[in-house]
Amino acid sequence: MRTLNEETPSKIGSTVTVTGWVHRIRKHGSVTFIDLRDRTGVLQAVSGKWNPEVYAQLNELSPEDVVQLTGGVVARSEKSVNPDLATGTVELQVEQVTLLSQAVTPPFSVNDSTQSVDEELRLAYRYLDLRTERMQANLRARGRATSFLRHALDKEGFIEVETPLLTATTPEGARDFLVPTRHKGSFYALPQSPQQFKQLLMVGGIERYYQIARCLRDEDSRGDRQPEFTQLDMELSFVSQEDVLQLNEKLVIDLIRALYPEKRIQQQPFPRITHAEALERYGSDRPDMREDKNDPNLLAFCWVTDFPFFERTEEGGWTFTHNPFSMPHSDHLERFMAGEVEGILAQQYDLALNGFEIAGGSVRSHRPEVTEKVFTTMGHTPESIQAQFGHMLRAFTHGAPPHAGIAWGFDRLMMVLQNEPNIREVIAFPKTGEGRDPLMQAPGPVSDAQLRDLGLQSR
Ligand code: ASP
């Protein structure tokens, strides 16, 4: 038998062997209690003077030692039942102790959820931090959510496809991480999102794609931003904006019903508001519509639609607001093709939750001349369009289905659902606010030989 919480209460009278970490030790006169922890919970184990050898062994243990205990499962007396523990009706009368791995004194205690530990220290010893109840709960919830989503999307006829991490630069509005190669002067870029690949998959006849995708953007971290983060990314062929909104609304509601039955969604169907209305009424393009912002179980979803296609750059030119591959509003298409820019709306939508943007997407342009016009509007020359986006435009000349998609900021969604203050709490190995990993000590210097291979110099 391996699990504590799940099985011990039903094993009264039998002898079992359990393994785990020493969570807590309590010495009471001639009796010693060990709370033994595994991923399912905590079991109280006990020995005392009546078994001098085992008692001495228990007294030698310290928190976070990994042990195997064999003993009889006995019912606790009525007054020693612990209603807060799933195993609180039983305890293990230890007969045999095997120390599997000895632990040094941890830099912070794993068993005290009230202490506040410096985040740098938590991340430097993330493997200890992951043992805490909070991190165990967050990672478990995250795993359950991805598994739920995969299952639900598979049922909807989606195909999970992996796209490359080593690729060329993708215009998502942030700085790229570059990867030098041994071919001097030639670089890969890490994808800011699978945007181009998912559209190429539509040209490739996949029709319904999804991926739990890692995105990499070299931008300053904030509470809801990390240099690498996870999207639930999807793209569909032969659909309208309405289809994408409905499918995603159902998906997120089903997810919450299945995994967060205690949460209430303020309004269903989700309210929809245009970008202009959102700014006017809420002063934000991700409005928080909750009636009670302090209620941890209240969720307020809202779709924001009709984003302006372009916004002014600091230099006075134009850049896209969301995604250069979007399709202008159908009523605006003719005016856009005739050269109008100001006031042209895109078929772009965001999903806001409690004041966070948790998903965003658009109906794409599958017409090369429209996408080309987007890039000329942004000041690209025909040559630079060909050099940077020629492959996309060419693909669209080979029979491109109308398509649309969306990507969820999966870490942000999990942050809100888990009532966490930042996305680092729902990522197993996140970076600090400055983009460092104190555990792996990344980023860091590399050897001169490695630099030489890449034809690089470091100053
Ligand atoms: N690729 C977009 C993003 O990362 C999402 C989308 O338009 O599907 O924001």
Short mmCIF file of C-alpha atoms and ligand atoms in Angstrom, two decimals:
data_model
loop_
_atom_site.label_atom_id
_atom_site.label_comp_id
_atom_site.label_asym_id
_atom_site.label_seq_id
_atom_site.Cartn_x
_atom_site.Cartn_y
_atom_site.Cartn_z
CA MET A 1 0.00 0.00 0.00
CA ARG A 2 1.42 3.37 -0.98
CA THR A 3 -1.04 6.15 -0.27
CA LEU A 4 -1.90 7.56 3.13
CA ASN A 5 -5.08 9.54 2.93
CA GLU A 6 -6.81 7.36 0.43
CA GLU A 7 -6.38 3.98 2.00
CA THR A 8 -5.39 3.90 5.67
CA PRO A 9 -8.80 4.71 7.20
CA SER A 10 -10.20 1.57 5.59
CA LYS A 11 -7.32 -0.63 6.79
CA ILE A 12 -8.01 -0.78 10.53
CA GLY A 13 -6.67 -4.02 11.95
CA SER A 14 -4.20 -4.69 9.18
CA THR A 15 -0.47 -4.20 8.93
CA VAL A 16 0.63 -1.77 6.24
CA THR A 17 3.81 -0.25 4.89
CA VAL A 18 3.74 3.43 4.06
CA THR A 19 6.35 5.78 2.68
CA GLY A 20 6.69 9.53 2.77
CA TRP A 21 8.28 12.57 4.35
CA VAL A 22 8.45 13.36 8.04
CA HIS A 23 6.07 16.30 8.16
CA ARG A 24 6.10 16.97 11.89
CA ILE A 25 7.46 15.31 15.01
CA ARG A 26 5.80 15.68 18.40
CA LYS A 27 7.46 14.28 21.48
CA HIS A 28 5.14 13.85 24.45
CA GLY A 29 6.91 12.39 27.46
CA SER A 30 7.22 8.73 26.64
CA VAL A 31 5.37 8.81 23.31
CA THR A 32 6.48 10.22 19.95
CA PHE A 33 4.15 11.09 17.09
CA ILE A 34 5.30 11.44 13.50
CA ASP A 35 3.06 13.01 10.91
CA LEU A 36 4.01 11.22 7.74
CA ARG A 37 3.24 13.09 4.52
CA ASP A 38 2.82 11.90 0.97
CA ARG A 39 1.13 13.53 -2.00
CA THR A 40 -2.28 12.47 -0.76
CA GLY A 41 -2.01 13.82 2.75
CA VAL A 42 -0.75 13.15 6.26
CA LEU A 43 -0.95 10.09 8.49
CA GLN A 44 -0.17 10.06 12.21
CA ALA A 45 2.31 7.38 13.23
CA VAL A 46 3.16 6.65 16.82
CA SER A 47 5.53 4.73 19.04
CA GLY A 48 6.57 4.93 22.66
CA LYS A 49 8.55 3.41 25.48
CA TRP A 50 6.63 0.14 25.09
CA ASN A 51 8.74 -0.47 21.94
CA PRO A 52 12.15 0.96 22.93
CA GLU A 53 13.93 0.19 19.65
CA VAL A 54 11.35 1.79 17.35
CA TYR A 55 10.77 4.65 19.80
CA ALA A 56 14.50 5.47 19.71
CA GLN A 57 14.47 5.37 15.90
CA LEU A 58 11.48 7.74 15.68
CA ASN A 59 13.19 10.14 18.05
CA GLU A 60 16.20 10.27 15.74
CA LEU A 61 14.14 11.47 12.77
CA SER A 62 13.94 15.07 11.66
CA PRO A 63 11.52 16.98 9.41
CA GLU A 64 11.73 16.15 5.70
CA ASP A 65 13.52 12.82 6.21
CA VAL A 66 12.13 10.24 3.81
CA VAL A 67 11.07 7.08 5.63
CA GLN A 68 9.27 3.82 5.24
CA LEU A 69 7.11 2.79 8.17
CA THR A 70 5.48 -0.57 8.76
CA GLY A 71 2.88 -1.07 11.42
CA GLY A 72 -0.69 -1.79 12.39
CA VAL A 73 -3.50 0.62 11.52
CA VAL A 74 -5.55 1.24 14.67
CA ALA A 75 -8.63 3.32 15.34
CA ARG A 76 -8.01 6.41 17.45
CA SER A 77 -9.93 6.83 20.66
CA GLU A 78 -12.93 9.11 20.25
CA LYS A 79 -11.28 12.07 21.92
CA SER A 80 -8.12 11.87 19.83
CA VAL A 81 -9.91 11.81 16.46
CA ASN A 82 -8.72 14.73 14.31
CA PRO A 83 -11.64 15.91 12.15
CA ASP A 84 -9.31 18.12 10.04
CA LEU A 85 -7.39 15.14 8.70
CA ALA A 86 -8.77 12.65 6.20
CA THR A 87 -6.85 10.03 8.15
CA GLY A 88 -7.85 11.56 11.46
CA THR A 89 -9.76 8.49 12.64
CA VAL A 90 -6.72 6.21 12.56
CA GLU A 91 -3.06 6.08 13.42
CA LEU A 92 -0.18 3.78 12.64
CA GLN A 93 1.43 1.85 15.52
CA VAL A 94 4.94 1.72 14.13
CA GLU A 95 6.75 -1.60 14.23
CA GLN A 96 9.52 -0.98 11.74
CA VAL A 97 11.32 2.17 10.57
CA THR A 98 13.55 2.44 7.50
CA LEU A 99 15.25 5.72 6.80
CA LEU A 100 15.29 6.03 3.00
CA SER A 101 16.90 9.46 2.77
CA GLN A 102 18.09 11.79 5.46
CA ALA A 103 17.24 15.48 5.17
CA VAL A 104 19.36 18.38 6.34
CA THR A 105 17.55 21.19 8.15
CA PRO A 106 15.48 22.91 5.45
CA PRO A 107 15.96 26.68 4.92
CA PHE A 108 12.25 27.17 5.58
CA SER A 109 9.67 24.86 7.02
CA VAL A 110 7.49 22.95 4.65
CA ASN A 111 4.74 22.30 7.17
CA ASP A 112 3.86 25.84 8.20
CA SER A 113 1.50 27.50 5.76
CA THR A 114 1.28 30.67 7.84
CA GLN A 115 4.93 31.71 7.54
CA SER A 116 5.94 34.13 4.82
CA VAL A 117 9.12 33.04 3.06
CA ASP A 118 11.18 35.29 0.84
CA GLU A 119 10.34 34.44 -2.76
CA GLU A 120 13.96 34.30 -3.88
CA LEU A 121 14.55 31.62 -1.23
CA ARG A 122 11.41 29.74 -2.23
CA LEU A 123 12.54 29.67 -5.85
CA ALA A 124 16.14 28.74 -5.00
CA TYR A 125 14.73 25.72 -3.12
CA ARG A 126 11.68 25.25 -5.31
CA TYR A 127 11.76 21.47 -4.79
CA LEU A 128 11.09 22.10 -1.09
CA ASP A 129 8.52 24.78 -1.82
CA LEU A 130 6.71 22.35 -4.13
CA ARG A 131 6.13 20.10 -1.12
CA THR A 132 3.95 22.72 0.56
CA GLU A 133 0.21 22.28 0.61
CA ARG A 134 -0.24 25.43 -1.46
CA MET A 135 2.05 24.37 -4.30
CA GLN A 136 0.82 20.79 -4.24
CA ALA A 137 -2.74 22.08 -4.61
CA ASN A 138 -1.83 24.51 -7.38
CA LEU A 139 0.09 22.01 -9.49
CA ARG A 140 -2.54 19.38 -9.03
CA ALA A 141 -5.27 21.83 -10.09
CA ARG A 142 -3.22 22.81 -13.11
CA GLY A 143 -2.68 19.20 -14.11
CA ARG A 144 -6.37 18.45 -13.72
CA ALA A 145 -7.27 21.48 -15.85
CA THR A 146 -4.96 20.54 -18.75
CA SER A 147 -6.23 17.01 -18.64
CA PHE A 148 -9.85 18.23 -18.65
CA LEU A 149 -9.20 20.58 -21.56
CA ARG A 150 -7.40 17.96 -23.64
CA HIS A 151 -10.25 15.57 -23.14
CA ALA A 152 -12.92 18.19 -23.94
CA LEU A 153 -11.15 19.40 -27.08
CA ASP A 154 -10.51 15.86 -28.27
CA LYS A 155 -14.26 15.28 -27.98
CA GLU A 156 -14.86 18.40 -30.12
CA GLY A 157 -12.72 16.92 -32.89
CA PHE A 158 -9.57 18.93 -32.27
CA ILE A 159 -6.13 17.53 -33.00
CA GLU A 160 -3.27 18.35 -30.65
CA VAL A 161 -0.26 19.34 -32.73
CA GLU A 162 3.14 20.41 -31.44
CA THR A 163 4.86 23.27 -33.22
CA PRO A 164 8.57 24.17 -33.17
CA LEU A 165 10.36 26.08 -30.45
CA LEU A 166 13.32 26.79 -32.71
CA THR A 167 11.85 29.00 -35.38
CA ALA A 168 12.01 32.40 -37.00
CA THR A 169 10.89 35.66 -35.48
CA THR A 170 7.11 36.07 -35.06
CA PRO A 171 5.50 39.49 -34.75
CA GLU A 172 3.47 39.48 -31.52
CA GLY A 173 4.59 42.87 -30.36
CA ALA A 174 7.26 41.84 -27.85
CA ARG A 175 11.02 41.34 -28.12
CA ASP A 176 12.18 37.92 -29.34
CA PHE A 177 14.53 35.61 -27.51
CA LEU A 178 17.18 34.70 -30.04
CA VAL A 179 19.15 31.48 -30.23
CA PRO A 180 22.54 31.70 -31.91
CA THR A 181 23.62 28.78 -34.09
CA ARG A 182 26.93 27.38 -35.27
CA HIS A 183 26.16 28.95 -38.63
CA LYS A 184 27.63 32.29 -37.79
CA GLY A 185 25.28 35.22 -38.09
CA SER A 186 22.25 32.88 -38.27
CA PHE A 187 19.78 32.88 -35.41
CA TYR A 188 16.65 31.05 -34.46
CA ALA A 189 13.99 32.95 -32.57
CA LEU A 190 11.90 31.31 -29.86
CA PRO A 191 8.19 31.66 -30.69
CA GLN A 192 6.21 34.43 -29.02
CA SER A 193 3.23 32.22 -29.85
CA PRO A 194 2.49 29.49 -32.39
CA GLN A 195 0.50 32.05 -34.42
CA GLN A 196 2.01 31.44 -37.84
CA PHE A 197 2.27 27.69 -37.41
CA LYS A 198 -1.34 27.34 -36.36
CA GLN A 199 -2.47 29.27 -39.40
CA LEU A 200 -0.21 27.15 -41.59
CA LEU A 201 -1.84 24.08 -40.00
CA MET A 202 -5.18 25.42 -41.24
CA VAL A 203 -3.73 25.74 -44.74
CA GLY A 204 -2.47 22.20 -44.12
CA GLY A 205 -6.02 20.91 -43.70
CA ILE A 206 -5.91 20.19 -39.93
CA GLU A 207 -9.13 22.25 -39.52
CA ARG A 208 -9.21 22.05 -35.71
CA TYR A 209 -5.90 22.44 -33.90
CA TYR A 210 -5.02 22.92 -30.29
CA GLN A 211 -1.87 22.89 -28.25
CA ILE A 212 -0.88 23.56 -24.68
CA ALA A 213 1.86 25.76 -26.00
CA ARG A 214 4.85 27.48 -24.43
CA CYS A 215 5.30 31.07 -25.55
CA LEU A 216 8.49 33.05 -25.07
CA ARG A 217 8.64 36.82 -24.96
CA ASP A 218 11.56 38.90 -23.83
CA GLU A 219 9.62 41.45 -21.84
CA ASP A 220 9.68 42.57 -18.24
CA SER A 221 7.96 40.18 -15.87
CA ARG A 222 5.01 41.33 -13.82
CA GLY A 223 2.64 39.55 -11.50
CA ASP A 224 0.70 38.22 -14.48
CA ARG A 225 3.63 37.97 -16.91
CA GLN A 226 6.60 35.66 -17.25
CA PRO A 227 9.21 35.45 -20.03
CA GLU A 228 7.90 31.98 -20.75
CA PHE A 229 4.28 31.16 -20.23
CA THR A 230 1.66 28.71 -21.37
CA GLN A 231 -1.25 29.20 -23.71
CA LEU A 232 -4.10 26.95 -24.53
CA ASP A 233 -3.82 27.74 -28.20
CA MET A 234 -6.40 26.81 -30.81
CA GLU A 235 -7.35 27.50 -34.41
CA LEU A 236 -10.39 26.44 -36.43
CA SER A 237 -11.23 26.47 -40.13
CA PHE A 238 -14.57 27.41 -41.69
CA VAL A 239 -15.85 29.16 -38.58
CA SER A 240 -17.10 32.60 -37.66
CA GLN A 241 -16.25 34.74 -34.65
CA GLU A 242 -19.52 33.58 -33.11
CA ASP A 243 -18.45 29.91 -33.35
CA VAL A 244 -15.15 30.61 -31.59
CA LEU A 245 -16.83 32.61 -28.82
CA GLN A 246 -19.48 30.00 -28.19
CA LEU A 247 -17.09 27.07 -28.18
CA ASN A 248 -14.71 28.79 -25.79
CA GLU A 249 -17.45 30.01 -23.51
CA LYS A 250 -18.76 26.49 -23.17
CA LEU A 251 -15.28 25.10 -22.62
CA VAL A 252 -14.44 27.47 -19.79
CA ILE A 253 -17.84 27.04 -18.12
CA ASP A 254 -17.55 23.25 -18.32
CA LEU A 255 -14.05 23.45 -16.85
CA ILE A 256 -15.25 25.48 -13.89
CA ARG A 257 -18.31 23.32 -13.29
CA ALA A 258 -16.17 20.19 -13.29
CA LEU A 259 -13.20 21.40 -11.27
CA TYR A 260 -14.42 24.41 -9.27
CA PRO A 261 -17.99 23.61 -8.23
CA GLU A 262 -17.72 26.18 -5.42
CA LYS A 263 -17.26 29.06 -7.88
CA ARG A 264 -20.14 31.11 -9.24
CA ILE A 265 -20.14 32.78 -12.63
CA GLN A 266 -21.80 36.18 -12.33
CA GLN A 267 -23.49 36.26 -15.69
CA GLN A 268 -24.26 33.64 -18.32
CA PRO A 269 -24.11 33.81 -21.25
CA PHE A 270 -21.03 35.98 -20.76
CA PRO A 271 -21.79 39.66 -21.38
CA ARG A 272 -20.29 41.09 -24.55
CA ILE A 273 -19.03 44.61 -24.86
CA THR A 274 -17.19 46.38 -27.64
CA HIS A 275 -13.70 47.70 -27.05
CA ALA A 276 -14.96 51.28 -27.33
CA GLU A 277 -17.74 50.67 -24.80
CA ALA A 278 -15.34 48.96 -22.41
CA LEU A 279 -13.04 51.98 -22.43
CA GLU A 280 -15.92 54.38 -22.06
CA ARG A 281 -17.77 52.59 -19.29
CA TYR A 282 -14.98 50.87 -17.37
CA GLY A 283 -11.85 52.76 -18.45
CA SER A 284 -10.25 49.41 -19.31
CA ASP A 285 -10.24 46.94 -22.18
CA ARG A 286 -10.43 44.13 -19.61
CA PRO A 287 -13.27 45.25 -17.38
CA ASP A 288 -13.89 43.73 -13.99
CA MET A 289 -17.67 43.50 -13.74
CA ARG A 290 -17.97 41.67 -10.44
CA GLU A 291 -20.56 42.99 -8.04
CA ASP A 292 -18.41 41.96 -5.08
CA LYS A 293 -14.71 42.07 -5.80
CA ASN A 294 -13.85 40.54 -2.43
CA ASP A 295 -15.82 37.36 -2.98
CA PRO A 296 -13.15 34.74 -3.78
CA ASN A 297 -15.71 32.47 -5.42
CA LEU A 298 -17.28 35.00 -7.76
CA LEU A 299 -16.10 35.05 -11.38
CA ALA A 300 -17.08 37.73 -13.88
CA PHE A 301 -16.32 36.78 -17.45
CA CYS A 302 -16.85 39.21 -20.27
CA TRP A 303 -16.10 39.20 -23.99
CA VAL A 304 -14.57 42.35 -25.42
CA THR A 305 -15.00 42.62 -29.19
CA ASP A 306 -14.37 44.99 -32.08
CA PHE A 307 -10.84 46.07 -31.27
CA PRO A 308 -9.36 48.80 -33.42
CA PHE A 309 -7.03 47.12 -35.95
CA PHE A 310 -4.28 49.72 -35.64
CA GLU A 311 -2.91 52.16 -33.13
CA ARG A 312 -0.40 54.97 -33.50
CA THR A 313 3.26 54.24 -32.83
CA GLU A 314 5.37 56.71 -30.86
CA GLU A 315 6.94 57.76 -34.15
CA GLY A 316 3.53 58.61 -35.59
CA GLY A 317 3.17 55.56 -37.83
CA TRP A 318 0.74 52.65 -37.36
CA THR A 319 1.09 49.30 -35.70
CA PHE A 320 -1.38 46.50 -35.05
CA THR A 321 -3.15 46.42 -31.69
CA HIS A 322 -3.35 42.64 -31.38
CA ASN A 323 -2.43 40.58 -34.33
CA PRO A 324 -1.33 41.54 -37.83
CA PHE A 325 -2.95 38.41 -39.27
CA SER A 326 -6.48 39.45 -38.28
CA MET A 327 -9.29 40.25 -40.67
CA PRO A 328 -10.81 43.73 -40.66
CA HIS A 329 -14.49 43.97 -39.85
CA SER A 330 -16.41 42.91 -42.95
CA ASP A 331 -18.10 46.35 -43.21
CA HIS A 332 -14.69 48.01 -43.03
CA LEU A 333 -12.83 45.81 -45.47
CA GLU A 334 -13.53 47.86 -48.56
CA ARG A 335 -12.55 51.13 -46.85
CA PHE A 336 -9.39 49.53 -45.50
CA MET A 337 -8.38 48.23 -48.92
CA ALA A 338 -9.00 51.75 -50.26
CA GLY A 339 -6.45 53.13 -47.79
CA GLU A 340 -8.41 54.11 -44.68
CA VAL A 341 -6.71 53.23 -41.36
CA GLU A 342 -8.18 55.29 -38.53
CA GLY A 343 -11.37 53.71 -37.20
CA ILE A 344 -10.88 50.38 -38.99
CA LEU A 345 -12.00 47.67 -36.59
CA ALA A 346 -10.70 44.11 -36.54
CA GLN A 347 -12.61 40.91 -35.97
CA GLN A 348 -10.69 40.53 -32.72
CA TYR A 349 -11.94 39.46 -29.34
CA ASP A 350 -10.64 39.10 -25.82
CA LEU A 351 -12.03 37.27 -22.85
CA ALA A 352 -11.64 39.16 -19.59
CA LEU A 353 -11.99 37.56 -16.17
CA ASN A 354 -11.98 39.55 -12.94
CA GLY A 355 -10.02 42.33 -14.63
CA PHE A 356 -7.46 40.09 -16.37
CA GLU A 357 -7.19 39.37 -20.08
CA ILE A 358 -7.35 35.60 -20.06
CA ALA A 359 -7.82 34.91 -23.77
CA GLY A 360 -7.52 36.71 -27.04
CA GLY A 361 -7.91 35.89 -30.68
CA SER A 362 -9.31 36.88 -34.02
CA VAL A 363 -10.82 35.89 -37.30
CA ARG A 364 -7.81 35.78 -39.60
CA SER A 365 -7.29 37.13 -43.01
CA HIS A 366 -6.92 34.21 -45.41
CA ARG A 367 -6.57 36.66 -48.29
CA PRO A 368 -2.95 37.50 -49.07
CA GLU A 369 -3.79 40.96 -50.45
CA VAL A 370 -5.48 41.94 -47.17
CA THR A 371 -2.55 40.78 -45.02
CA GLU A 372 -0.14 42.50 -47.40
CA LYS A 373 -2.12 45.71 -46.96
CA VAL A 374 -1.80 45.36 -43.16
CA PHE A 375 1.96 45.25 -43.47
CA THR A 376 2.15 48.18 -45.92
CA THR A 377 -0.05 50.18 -43.51
CA MET A 378 2.55 49.50 -40.85
CA GLY A 379 5.23 50.94 -43.11
CA HIS A 380 6.72 47.76 -44.55
CA THR A 381 8.13 47.88 -48.08
CA PRO A 382 7.13 45.15 -50.54
CA GLU A 383 10.66 43.75 -50.13
CA SER A 384 10.51 43.55 -46.34
CA ILE A 385 7.03 41.99 -46.51
CA GLN A 386 8.37 39.34 -48.86
CA ALA A 387 11.44 38.75 -46.69
CA GLN A 388 9.54 38.45 -43.38
CA PHE A 389 6.11 37.20 -44.32
CA GLY A 390 6.50 35.90 -47.87
CA HIS A 391 6.03 32.33 -46.64
CA MET A 392 2.63 33.18 -45.10
CA LEU A 393 1.42 35.11 -48.11
CA ARG A 394 2.55 32.30 -50.40
CA ALA A 395 0.74 29.71 -48.27
CA PHE A 396 -2.47 31.72 -48.63
CA THR A 397 -2.20 31.45 -52.43
CA HIS A 398 -2.40 27.66 -52.22
CA GLY A 399 -6.03 27.44 -51.13
CA ALA A 400 -6.45 28.79 -47.60
CA PRO A 401 -9.65 28.08 -45.68
CA PRO A 402 -11.26 30.97 -43.80
CA HIS A 403 -10.10 30.47 -40.23
CA ALA A 404 -10.15 31.96 -36.75
CA GLY A 405 -8.60 31.19 -33.42
CA ILE A 406 -7.89 32.17 -29.89
CA ALA A 407 -5.31 31.57 -27.20
CA TRP A 408 -5.91 31.41 -23.46
CA GLY A 409 -3.33 32.72 -21.05
CA PHE A 410 -3.47 29.48 -19.15
CA ASP A 411 -1.28 30.55 -16.23
CA ARG A 412 -3.43 33.64 -15.66
CA LEU A 413 -6.62 31.62 -15.72
CA MET A 414 -5.19 29.19 -13.17
CA MET A 415 -3.97 32.09 -11.04
CA VAL A 416 -7.49 33.52 -10.83
CA LEU A 417 -9.15 30.14 -10.29
CA GLN A 418 -6.69 29.24 -7.52
CA ASN A 419 -7.11 32.68 -5.92
CA GLU A 420 -3.38 33.33 -6.22
CA PRO A 421 -1.90 36.82 -6.41
CA ASN A 422 0.54 36.09 -9.28
CA ILE A 423 1.23 33.50 -11.98
CA ARG A 424 4.47 32.31 -10.37
CA GLU A 425 2.33 30.44 -7.85
CA VAL A 426 0.80 28.23 -10.55
CA ILE A 427 4.04 27.53 -12.46
CA ALA A 428 6.32 24.76 -11.18
CA PHE A 429 9.59 26.50 -11.97
CA PRO A 430 8.95 30.17 -12.68
CA LYS A 431 11.40 33.03 -13.08
CA THR A 432 11.66 35.90 -10.61
CA GLY A 433 10.28 39.33 -11.42
CA GLU A 434 13.67 40.10 -13.00
CA GLY A 435 13.48 37.02 -15.22
CA ARG A 436 16.01 34.93 -13.30
CA ASP A 437 15.78 31.33 -12.17
CA PRO A 438 17.57 31.24 -8.77
CA LEU A 439 17.50 27.42 -8.72
CA MET A 440 19.18 26.72 -12.07
CA GLN A 441 20.99 30.06 -11.90
CA ALA A 442 19.77 31.02 -15.34
CA PRO A 443 20.50 33.08 -17.31
CA GLY A 444 24.23 32.78 -16.74
CA PRO A 445 27.57 32.89 -18.52
CA VAL A 446 28.72 30.13 -20.88
CA SER A 447 32.21 28.86 -21.61
CA ASP A 448 34.59 30.57 -24.02
CA ALA A 449 34.57 27.39 -26.11
CA GLN A 450 30.80 27.56 -26.49
CA LEU A 451 31.02 31.20 -27.47
CA ARG A 452 33.73 30.42 -30.02
CA ASP A 453 31.55 27.72 -31.63
CA LEU A 454 28.79 30.27 -32.05
CA GLY A 455 31.09 33.01 -33.27
CA LEU A 456 30.00 35.24 -30.40
CA GLN A 457 31.80 37.47 -27.98
CA SER A 458 30.60 38.33 -24.50
CA ARG A 459 31.62 41.61 -22.95
N1 ASP B 1 -1.34 34.45 -31.01
C1 ASP B 1 -2.19 35.34 -30.29
C2 ASP B 1 -1.54 35.75 -28.98
O1 ASP B 1 -0.58 35.13 -28.55
C3 ASP B 1 -3.51 34.71 -29.96
C4 ASP B 1 -4.38 34.50 -31.16
O2 ASP B 1 -4.68 35.46 -31.87
O3 ASP B 1 -4.80 33.35 -31.37
O4 ASP B 1 -1.98 36.67 -28.33
#
